[in-house]
Amino acid sequence: MSLPRLAVLDLGSNTIKILVVDAGPPLTAVGEKTIEAGLAKGMSRNPPTLTSEGMGRALDAVVKLVGWAGMRGTNVFLLTATAAVRDAVNGPEFAEKVKKACGHPLRILTGEEEARGIALGVQQDPALGGARDFYLTDLGGGSMEFVDFHDGRIAQAVSLPIGSVRMAEQYLGNLKDPVPEAAWRLVADHTRKALAENGFRFDRKQPLVCTGGAANHARGARELLLPKGPGGVTAAHLRALLERLAPLPARQREALLPGLSANRAELLPAAAATLLAVMETAGLPEYVTSYHNLRWGVAAEWFAARR
């Protein structure tokens, strides 16, 4: 049976991404595209509320991305939303706006669904060679997911509200300014406390795989700014990056790292501090990155149900 071409849109707190994929096997990416919309900017209030500006930027991005995918022969569209929409009091209202704007319903994932979807996505990564034992984290703008994949199964899965946008707005002040060490250490302390209170356990020595733009940008920064060496990103690398980049204004961080957007430059100190706290808590020597993420997991699950 021939299966249709599928597009999966991930409406995240900071970026909105779409993946167009054919069934395979293996799943084959036809194309993917990202727009930084900053949906969650200004959301750090009580209760969490999406701003009209953020919703407007996100709706524009969704319409553009759905149109882009449609021009590539997409037959089926799956739209998903994560922490920003999940946590916002006006999230359901925004979901209705999305459906009205592009004609497709928006599925708001629970934290557990998001974590499990990311784990399934990473399983599609040929670079991992069918690994059956690894920890997985995905750092987004609103939340960070943690998965313990052991003996080919998910042993633990949790989503915590410690995304980069959330942490930056809470602790770093004006995001265009230099970040003092005391500020990024507050982000790290918050991350360690959140992990301790949740009880996620790093109780085996197995690889740590990180997905998400922040982890990949930190890896890229390591390759550009620090002495070259084999392996992945270590806690020492992250501390060195913070010491080098946090004291600079965001525009200088952006200038130092080709491909880093102004928005990402503002969030990088919070992201690196969060990743550092995870590395120190886990006690693992390094992390490696994967570009196979939630969109791949949603696609894999959809195709599997139809075979």
Tab-separated table of N, CA and C in Angstrom, residues 167-169 171-188 241-251 253 264-273:
chain	number	residue	atom	x	y	z
A	167	MET	N	13.575	30.557	31.139
A	167	MET	CA	14.661	30.816	32.076
A	167	MET	C	15.309	32.181	31.825
A	168	ALA	N	15.470	32.540	30.556
A	168	ALA	CA	16.081	33.826	30.249
A	168	ALA	C	15.227	34.978	30.753
A	169	GLU	N	13.915	34.914	30.521
A	169	GLU	CA	13.042	35.998	30.959
A	169	GLU	C	12.959	36.075	32.483
A	171	TYR	N	15.437	35.184	34.695
A	171	TYR	CA	16.671	35.437	35.438
A	171	TYR	C	17.661	36.406	34.784
A	172	LEU	N	17.573	36.655	33.500
A	172	LEU	CA	18.669	37.360	32.826
A	172	LEU	C	18.427	38.833	32.564
A	173	GLY	N	17.273	39.367	32.884
A	173	GLY	CA	17.036	40.792	32.674
A	173	GLY	C	16.911	41.131	31.201
A	174	ASN	N	17.499	42.254	30.783
A	174	ASN	CA	17.467	42.653	29.383
A	174	ASN	C	18.332	41.680	28.576
A	175	LEU	N	17.719	40.939	27.666
A	175	LEU	CA	18.416	39.850	26.986
A	175	LEU	C	19.458	40.338	25.994
A	176	LYS	N	19.461	41.606	25.679
A	176	LYS	CA	20.466	42.153	24.764
A	176	LYS	C	21.761	42.508	25.490
A	177	ASP	N	21.716	42.563	26.813
A	177	ASP	CA	22.861	43.004	27.606
A	177	ASP	C	23.794	41.852	27.963
A	178	PRO	N	25.018	42.164	28.404
A	178	PRO	CA	25.883	41.124	28.975
A	178	PRO	C	25.197	40.444	30.161
A	179	VAL	N	25.538	39.192	30.376
A	179	VAL	CA	24.931	38.406	31.455
A	179	VAL	C	25.984	38.154	32.532
A	180	PRO	N	25.799	38.689	33.728
A	180	PRO	CA	26.766	38.413	34.806
A	180	PRO	C	26.716	36.954	35.229
A	181	GLU	N	27.839	36.481	35.745
A	181	GLU	CA	27.922	35.076	36.164
A	181	GLU	C	26.844	34.731	37.183
A	182	ALA	N	26.563	35.646	38.102
A	182	ALA	CA	25.548	35.368	39.128
A	182	ALA	C	24.191	35.072	38.502
A	183	ALA	N	23.875	35.708	37.362
A	183	ALA	CA	22.572	35.505	36.720
A	183	ALA	C	22.490	34.134	36.064
A	184	TRP	N	23.509	33.757	35.275
A	184	TRP	CA	23.403	32.443	34.642
A	184	TRP	C	23.533	31.302	35.648
A	185	ARG	N	24.197	31.563	36.774
A	185	ARG	CA	24.246	30.527	37.813
A	185	ARG	C	22.869	30.317	38.455
A	186	LEU	N	22.032	31.364	38.496
A	186	LEU	CA	20.657	31.191	38.983
A	186	LEU	C	19.876	30.262	38.065
A	187	VAL	N	20.109	30.375	36.750
A	187	VAL	CA	19.474	29.459	35.796
A	187	VAL	C	19.915	28.020	36.074
A	188	ALA	N	21.212	27.831	36.275
A	188	ALA	CA	21.736	26.493	36.550
A	188	ALA	C	21.163	25.937	37.854
A	241	LEU	N	32.320	28.160	27.436
A	241	LEU	CA	31.482	28.972	26.552
A	241	LEU	C	30.775	30.075	27.324
A	242	LEU	N	30.265	29.755	28.498
A	242	LEU	CA	29.604	30.765	29.323
A	242	LEU	C	30.588	31.861	29.728
A	243	GLU	N	31.780	31.459	30.119
A	243	GLU	CA	32.782	32.452	30.519
A	243	GLU	C	33.195	33.335	29.346
A	244	ARG	N	33.163	32.783	28.135
A	244	ARG	CA	33.565	33.546	26.944
A	244	ARG	C	32.418	34.404	26.402
A	245	LEU	N	31.194	33.866	26.363
A	245	LEU	CA	30.102	34.524	25.650
A	245	LEU	C	29.158	35.323	26.533
A	246	ALA	N	28.890	34.849	27.758
A	246	ALA	CA	27.918	35.541	28.607
A	246	ALA	C	28.305	36.995	28.902
A	247	PRO	N	29.583	37.337	29.114
A	247	PRO	CA	29.927	38.742	29.409
A	247	PRO	C	29.771	39.695	28.223
A	248	LEU	N	29.467	39.151	27.040
A	248	LEU	CA	29.321	39.986	25.851
A	248	LEU	C	27.857	40.376	25.636
A	249	PRO	N	27.590	41.541	25.049
A	249	PRO	CA	26.223	41.830	24.633
A	249	PRO	C	25.807	40.862	23.532
A	250	ALA	N	24.511	40.668	23.382
A	250	ALA	CA	23.996	39.660	22.457
A	250	ALA	C	24.476	39.882	21.032
A	251	ARG	N	24.599	41.130	20.606
A	251	ARG	CA	25.017	41.403	19.224
A	251	ARG	C	26.436	40.923	18.971
A	253	ARG	N	27.804	38.282	20.564
A	253	ARG	CA	27.691	36.813	20.488
A	253	ARG	C	27.265	36.410	19.077
A	264	ARG	N	18.561	33.766	18.983
A	264	ARG	CA	19.339	32.692	19.605
A	264	ARG	C	20.501	33.263	20.421
A	265	ALA	N	21.093	34.340	19.933
A	265	ALA	CA	22.201	34.956	20.672
A	265	ALA	C	21.742	35.450	22.029
A	266	GLU	N	20.519	35.970	22.105
A	266	GLU	CA	19.979	36.436	23.383
A	266	GLU	C	19.739	35.291	24.354
A	267	LEU	N	19.371	34.124	23.838
A	267	LEU	CA	18.999	32.996	24.691
A	267	LEU	C	20.158	32.067	25.022
A	268	LEU	N	21.282	32.194	24.300
A	268	LEU	CA	22.362	31.229	24.453
A	268	LEU	C	22.892	31.109	25.882
A	269	PRO	N	23.093	32.202	26.662
A	269	PRO	CA	23.577	32.010	28.035
A	269	PRO	C	22.632	31.175	28.902
A	270	ALA	N	21.331	31.412	28.783
A	270	ALA	CA	20.376	30.609	29.558
A	270	ALA	C	20.416	29.154	29.127
A	271	ALA	N	20.486	28.916	27.805
A	271	ALA	CA	20.527	27.545	27.304
A	271	ALA	C	21.790	26.825	27.765
A	272	ALA	N	22.942	27.495	27.652
A	272	ALA	CA	24.198	26.854	28.053
A	272	ALA	C	24.228	26.573	29.548
A	273	ALA	N	23.673	27.478	30.362
A	273	ALA	CA	23.633	27.262	31.810
A	273	ALA	C	22.728	26.084	32.159
